[in-house]
Short mmCIF file of C-alpha atoms in Angstrom, two decimals:
data_model
loop_
_atom_site.label_atom_id
_atom_site.label_comp_id
_atom_site.label_asym_id
_atom_site.label_seq_id
_atom_site.Cartn_x
_atom_site.Cartn_y
_atom_site.Cartn_z
CA MET A 1 147.29 262.47 19.50
CA ILE A 2 147.60 261.51 23.18
CA THR A 3 143.84 260.61 23.15
CA GLU A 4 143.50 258.45 19.38
CA GLU A 5 147.14 256.15 21.25
CA ILE A 6 145.12 255.91 24.22
CA GLY A 7 142.52 255.15 22.18
CA LEU A 8 144.04 252.29 19.91
CA LEU A 9 145.89 250.80 23.03
CA ILE A 10 142.63 249.86 24.66
CA VAL A 11 141.28 248.66 21.25
CA ILE A 12 144.71 246.36 21.40
CA GLY A 13 144.12 245.36 24.91
CA LEU A 14 139.81 244.51 23.48
CA ILE A 15 141.66 242.19 20.67
CA ILE A 16 143.70 240.45 23.79
CA VAL A 17 141.65 240.28 25.30
CA ALA A 18 139.32 238.62 23.29
CA VAL A 19 141.46 236.30 21.25
CA ALA A 20 141.98 234.77 25.01
CA VAL A 21 139.07 234.17 25.02
CA LEU A 22 138.29 232.85 21.87
CA PHE A 23 141.68 230.37 22.18
CA THR A 24 140.48 229.63 25.91
CA PHE A 25 136.17 228.99 25.59
CA VAL A 26 136.87 227.80 21.67
CA PRO A 27 139.89 224.99 21.23
CA VAL A 28 141.47 225.97 17.91
CA ALA A 29 144.07 223.85 18.49
CA LEU A 30 141.92 220.74 18.36
CA TRP A 31 140.06 222.46 15.01
CA ILE A 32 142.95 222.57 13.89
CA SER A 33 144.23 219.30 14.26
CA ALA A 34 140.96 217.31 13.50
CA TRP A 35 141.04 219.09 9.59
CA ALA A 36 144.33 218.58 9.44
CA ALA A 37 143.38 214.54 10.49
CA GLY A 38 140.55 214.78 7.48
CA VAL A 39 137.79 215.16 10.35
CA LYS A 40 134.43 217.44 9.43
CA VAL A 41 134.07 219.18 13.12
CA GLY A 42 133.14 222.58 13.28
CA ILE A 43 134.32 225.43 15.56
CA PHE A 44 130.61 225.59 16.37
CA GLN A 45 129.97 222.29 17.03
CA LEU A 46 133.59 222.60 19.00
CA VAL A 47 132.01 225.23 20.88
CA GLY A 48 128.75 223.94 21.77
CA MET A 49 130.16 220.99 23.33
CA ARG A 50 131.67 223.49 26.05
CA LEU A 51 128.31 224.88 26.18
CA ARG A 52 126.93 221.55 27.42
CA ARG A 53 129.92 220.06 29.23
CA VAL A 54 131.79 218.38 27.64
CA ILE A 55 135.04 218.21 26.86
CA PRO A 56 135.80 218.56 23.32
CA HIS A 57 139.34 216.56 22.72
CA ARG A 58 137.29 213.61 25.43
CA VAL A 59 135.50 213.64 21.98
CA VAL A 60 137.29 214.57 19.45
CA ASN A 61 140.60 213.07 19.81
CA PRO A 62 139.43 209.02 20.09
CA LEU A 63 137.49 211.02 16.77
CA ILE A 64 140.13 211.03 14.99
CA LYS A 65 141.48 208.47 15.59
CA ALA A 66 138.47 205.93 14.86
CA VAL A 67 138.32 208.33 11.18
CA LYS A 68 142.20 206.87 10.54
CA ALA A 69 140.91 203.02 10.97
CA GLY A 70 138.51 203.38 9.57
CA LEU A 71 135.26 203.47 11.13
CA GLU A 72 132.25 205.06 10.77
CA LEU A 73 132.02 207.14 13.62
CA ASN A 74 130.86 210.85 14.44
CA THR A 75 130.13 213.20 17.01
CA ASN A 76 126.86 213.06 18.46
CA LYS A 77 127.13 208.83 18.91
CA LEU A 78 131.47 209.50 21.16
CA GLU A 79 128.71 212.81 22.83
CA GLY A 80 126.55 211.11 23.63
CA HIS A 81 128.00 207.69 25.14
CA TYR A 82 130.64 210.36 26.82
CA LEU A 83 127.79 212.71 28.74
CA ALA A 84 125.79 208.65 30.29
CA GLY A 85 128.96 208.41 31.17
CA GLY A 86 130.77 206.59 29.61
CA ASN A 87 134.71 206.37 28.70
CA VAL A 88 134.29 207.82 24.88
CA ASP A 89 137.87 206.47 24.11
CA ARG A 90 138.33 203.08 25.79
CA VAL A 91 135.29 201.99 24.11
CA VAL A 92 137.18 203.32 20.25
CA ASN A 93 140.24 201.37 20.97
CA ALA A 94 137.98 198.26 21.78
CA LEU A 95 135.84 199.21 17.84
CA ILE A 96 139.90 199.36 16.26
CA ALA A 97 141.67 196.26 18.45
CA ALA A 98 137.64 193.64 16.55
CA GLN A 99 138.04 195.70 13.71
CA ARG A 100 140.96 194.31 13.26
CA ALA A 101 141.01 190.63 14.94
CA ASN A 102 137.41 190.29 12.40
CA ILE A 103 135.78 190.16 15.13
CA ASP A 104 132.03 191.49 15.16
CA LEU A 105 131.23 194.49 16.99
CA THR A 106 128.86 197.39 16.70
CA PHE A 107 129.18 200.35 18.09
CA GLU A 108 126.05 200.19 20.62
CA ARG A 109 126.81 196.87 21.75
CA CYS A 110 130.30 198.11 22.40
CA ALA A 111 128.97 201.37 24.89
CA ALA A 112 126.65 199.19 26.13
CA ILE A 113 129.40 197.19 27.59
CA ASP A 114 131.31 200.11 28.84
CA LEU A 115 128.44 201.11 30.90
CA ALA A 116 127.57 198.01 31.67
CA GLY A 117 131.29 198.13 34.22
CA ARG A 118 133.49 195.79 32.22
CA ASP A 119 136.14 196.98 30.48
CA VAL A 120 134.97 196.23 26.73
CA LEU A 121 138.61 196.75 25.53
CA GLU A 122 139.81 193.65 28.01
CA ALA A 123 137.32 191.71 27.01
CA VAL A 124 137.73 192.12 23.59
CA GLN A 125 141.62 191.63 23.16
CA MET A 126 141.23 188.43 25.89
CA SER A 127 138.59 186.92 22.99
CA VAL A 128 141.82 187.23 20.58
CA ASN A 129 143.80 186.19 23.14
CA PRO A 130 142.41 183.74 25.70
CA LYS A 131 144.11 184.04 29.31
CA VAL A 132 144.98 181.42 31.81
CA ILE A 133 142.69 181.47 35.26
CA GLU A 134 144.10 179.29 38.27
CA THR A 135 142.57 178.36 40.99
CA PRO A 136 143.38 177.80 44.02
CA PHE A 137 144.02 174.35 45.67
CA ILE A 138 140.61 172.43 45.73
CA ALA A 139 140.43 169.15 48.88
CA GLY A 140 138.74 166.77 47.51
CA VAL A 141 137.87 163.43 49.51
CA ALA A 142 138.07 160.09 47.46
CA MET A 143 135.58 156.95 48.60
CA ASP A 144 138.50 155.36 51.26
CA GLY A 145 138.65 158.58 52.90
CA ILE A 146 141.65 160.03 51.78
CA GLU A 147 141.72 163.83 50.69
CA VAL A 148 143.05 164.77 47.35
CA LYS A 149 144.35 168.54 46.21
CA ALA A 150 144.52 168.88 42.99
CA LYS A 151 144.95 172.89 41.17
CA ALA A 152 144.09 173.17 37.97
CA ARG A 153 144.15 175.81 35.23
CA ILE A 154 141.53 177.49 33.29
CA THR A 155 141.57 178.54 30.04
CA VAL A 156 139.10 181.36 28.90
CA ARG A 157 138.38 183.31 25.64
CA ALA A 158 135.62 185.85 26.47
CA ASN A 159 131.84 186.03 25.48
CA ILE A 160 131.49 189.16 23.86
CA ASP A 161 127.66 188.21 23.72
CA ARG A 162 127.11 187.37 27.02
CA LEU A 163 129.36 189.95 28.18
CA VAL A 164 125.81 192.62 30.40
CA GLY A 165 124.61 190.42 32.32
CA GLY A 166 127.35 186.45 32.26
CA ALA A 167 128.74 186.34 35.92
CA GLY A 168 132.42 186.97 36.25
CA GLU A 169 135.42 184.80 36.76
CA GLU A 170 134.74 183.91 40.81
CA THR A 171 131.26 182.16 39.30
CA ILE A 172 133.56 179.57 36.71
CA ILE A 173 136.23 178.97 39.63
CA ALA A 174 134.00 178.24 42.46
CA ARG A 175 132.01 176.27 39.65
CA VAL A 176 134.94 174.26 38.39
CA GLY A 177 135.71 174.05 42.88
CA GLU A 178 132.61 172.01 42.52
CA GLY A 179 133.18 170.28 39.82
CA ILE A 180 136.24 169.10 41.18
CA VAL A 181 135.21 168.64 44.40
CA SER A 182 132.69 166.21 43.21
CA THR A 183 135.12 163.45 41.47
CA ILE A 184 137.36 162.65 43.22
CA GLY A 185 134.43 162.38 45.64
CA SER A 186 133.40 159.66 42.89
CA ALA A 187 136.24 158.00 42.69
CA LYS A 188 136.56 154.38 44.33
CA ASN A 189 140.16 155.23 46.44
CA HIS A 190 142.75 158.92 45.65
CA ALA A 191 144.88 155.89 43.72
CA GLU A 192 142.48 156.38 40.87
CA VAL A 193 143.44 159.98 41.05
CA LEU A 194 147.20 160.18 41.25
CA GLU A 195 147.22 157.71 38.38
CA ASN A 196 144.81 159.90 35.94
CA PRO A 197 144.36 163.57 36.42
CA ASP A 198 142.90 164.20 33.36
CA MET A 199 139.99 162.31 33.88
CA ILE A 200 139.09 165.45 36.11
CA SER A 201 140.28 167.31 33.59
CA GLN A 202 137.63 165.40 30.62
CA THR A 203 134.92 165.30 34.24
CA VAL A 204 134.54 168.80 35.06
CA LEU A 205 134.81 169.96 30.95
CA LYS A 206 131.87 168.23 29.86
CA LYS A 207 129.42 170.35 32.60
CA GLY A 208 129.71 172.67 29.93
CA LEU A 209 130.58 175.51 33.12
CA ASP A 210 130.71 178.48 31.05
CA ALA A 211 126.44 178.07 31.31
CA GLY A 212 125.56 181.93 32.14
CA THR A 213 128.92 183.82 32.17
CA ALA A 214 131.13 185.77 30.44
CA PHE A 215 133.59 183.68 29.30
CA GLU A 216 133.96 180.36 26.80
CA ILE A 217 135.90 177.34 28.66
CA LEU A 218 138.86 176.26 26.37
CA SER A 219 139.91 174.26 28.73
CA ILE A 220 140.44 172.06 32.07
CA ASP A 221 144.33 171.51 32.78
CA ILE A 222 145.32 170.23 36.53
CA ALA A 223 148.59 172.43 36.85
CA ASP A 224 149.46 169.92 40.14
CA ILE A 225 147.45 167.18 42.64
CA ASP A 226 148.65 166.37 45.70
CA ILE A 227 147.89 163.55 49.10
CA GLY A 228 146.50 165.53 51.73
CA LYS A 229 145.21 164.31 55.37
CA ASN A 230 143.52 160.26 55.68
CA ILE A 231 140.05 161.68 56.25
CA GLY A 232 138.12 158.62 56.87
CA ALA A 233 140.33 157.48 59.41
CA GLY A 234 140.22 161.00 61.41
CA LEU A 235 136.52 160.50 61.61
CA GLN A 236 136.44 157.03 62.39
CA THR A 237 139.08 157.93 64.93
CA ASP A 238 136.73 160.61 66.17
CA GLN A 239 133.64 158.32 66.37
CA ALA A 240 135.48 155.41 68.48
CA GLU A 241 136.46 158.00 70.66
CA ALA A 242 132.74 159.59 71.14
CA ASP A 243 131.65 155.52 71.53
CA LYS A 244 134.58 155.25 74.17
CA LYS A 245 132.85 159.00 76.28
CA ILE A 246 128.89 157.77 75.86
CA ALA A 247 129.88 155.07 77.43
CA GLN A 248 132.18 156.41 79.83
CA ALA A 249 128.72 158.54 80.54
CA LYS A 250 126.90 155.54 80.30
CA ALA A 251 129.59 153.20 83.12
CA GLU A 252 129.34 156.06 85.57
CA GLU A 253 125.57 156.14 85.55
CA ARG A 254 124.64 152.83 85.62
CA ARG A 255 127.21 153.39 88.95
CA ALA A 256 125.74 156.04 90.51
CA MET A 257 122.95 154.21 90.12
CA ALA A 258 124.23 151.33 92.06
CA VAL A 259 125.94 153.74 94.54
CA ALA A 260 122.23 154.58 94.92
CA GLN A 261 119.96 152.55 95.23
CA GLU A 262 123.10 150.76 98.02
CA GLN A 263 122.41 153.23 99.81
CA GLU A 264 118.46 152.92 99.91
CA MET A 265 118.96 149.37 101.17
CA LYS A 266 121.00 150.85 103.51
CA ALA A 267 118.51 152.80 104.64
CA ARG A 268 115.71 150.26 104.49
CA VAL A 269 117.47 148.40 107.45
CA GLU A 270 118.19 150.91 109.26
CA GLU A 271 114.06 151.11 109.44
CA MET A 272 114.13 147.66 110.04
CA ARG A 273 115.91 147.67 112.83
CA ALA A 274 114.20 150.66 114.62
CA LYS A 275 111.00 148.44 113.56
CA VAL A 276 112.64 145.25 115.35
CA VAL A 277 113.98 147.02 118.91
CA GLU A 278 110.11 149.45 118.49
CA ALA A 279 108.42 146.13 119.00
CA GLU A 280 111.26 143.81 121.30
CA ALA A 281 110.28 147.15 123.56
CA GLU A 282 106.83 145.87 123.48
CA VAL A 283 107.48 142.78 124.98
CA PRO A 284 108.55 144.21 129.05
CA MET A 285 105.26 146.34 128.60
CA ALA A 286 103.02 143.58 127.16
CA MET A 287 104.74 140.89 129.40
CA SER A 288 103.45 144.28 132.58
CA GLU A 289 99.68 143.61 131.18
CA ALA A 290 100.03 139.89 131.56
CA LEU A 291 101.65 139.92 135.10
CA ARG A 292 98.17 142.50 135.77
CA SER A 293 95.63 140.90 133.89
CA GLY A 294 96.82 137.61 136.60
CA ASN A 295 97.67 135.81 131.70
CA LEU A 296 100.98 135.18 133.63
CA GLY A 297 102.69 134.07 136.11
CA VAL A 298 105.33 135.17 138.87
CA MET A 299 107.13 131.56 138.37
CA ASP A 300 106.12 132.23 134.59
CA TYR A 301 108.15 135.09 134.61
CA MET A 302 110.84 134.20 136.67
CA ASN A 303 111.29 130.96 134.36
CA PHE A 304 111.06 133.08 131.30
CA ASN A 305 113.85 135.74 132.75
CA ASN A 306 116.03 131.37 133.56
CA VAL A 307 115.99 131.15 130.10
CA LYS A 308 117.01 134.16 128.77
CA ALA A 309 120.18 134.70 131.23
CA ASP A 310 121.16 130.37 129.75
CA THR A 311 121.31 131.93 126.09
CA ASP A 312 122.82 134.92 127.24
CA MET A 313 125.99 133.22 128.59
CA ARG A 314 125.64 130.60 125.92
CA ASP A 315 126.08 133.15 123.42
CA SER A 316 128.96 134.67 125.39
CA ILE A 317 130.72 131.19 126.02
CA GLY A 318 130.03 130.65 122.20
CA LYS A 319 131.48 134.24 121.29
CA ALA A 320 134.85 134.04 123.72
CA THR A 321 136.04 130.76 122.35
CA ASP A 322 135.41 131.50 118.66
CA ASP A 323 137.43 134.82 119.27
CA GLY A 324 140.01 131.66 120.62
CA GLU A 325 140.26 129.57 118.13
CA ASP A 326 140.84 132.78 114.98
CA ASP A 327 143.50 134.52 116.71
CA GLY A 328 145.79 131.55 118.89
CA THR A 329 146.22 132.82 121.44
CA ASN A 330 143.80 129.93 123.02
CA PRO A 331 145.06 126.58 121.97
CA GLY A 332 142.88 124.46 125.00
CA GLY A 333 139.76 126.15 124.15
CA SER A 334 138.62 123.68 121.41
CA ARG A 335 140.01 120.53 124.02
CA ARG A 336 136.76 122.21 126.09
#
């Protein structure tokens, strides 16, 4: 009796372990949910998903949702997209939203968009409900030199066919900004832009800025416009200041050249004076040589000295007379 009871307990324990392993490895509850929803998923398919390292509820739950929405999908497609690293639930939601909005979107294209890193559900929703992109203040300068700042609102709709490989919102904002700057720059004066801001949106919209992007531009509206700095006047002021500095530099250069030339002339004067002194120093030597050679007599030499003394005396008297007339201390000097 004891042996039979022990054997019965062992059998019951094995059954419990087997059931626990079965419910752990095989998602029986998920299989029951799929069967109740009319989705044909076998137990062995669920086991195969486990063996292929696929989380069953990540595939079965979206499949139930798709079947209930009337989509023709199977576990192989969803499982393959899951193994490729895609988001199965988001793809199914996007397909359901596209079907409700009468948008022609196949599972293959939807899966490709999802694998490309795009939010396919958001793209489908944006196709139904366009999105508004607001640009920051974009500054342009009119021909009269006045800066004009404009802010635009861009209404875009997702282009499903260009989602893969198409440029994003940053490209749209950059192209619209370039168009705004170009339009403001072509205006003759800033008053034209202020009077008719719709000119900016019409001109930019005609350029076809949505080419090569994942969006289709529906409208471009100028939300705000403002006046900035007088760029032209600032540039002219800077140019005048630069010209002034250039003129000052050239004047300083000419002054430095004049000073250098003056110093050079002074040096030449001193050089000539030195030559005169040198020449005067040769006169006594020449006279001495003339006396020795007999070309100059003693009386001639004495007469030369007398003439020189008279000349020096007249020079001194003349200087004294000039000094007395200048300062007024010798009023009688002019009567002599």
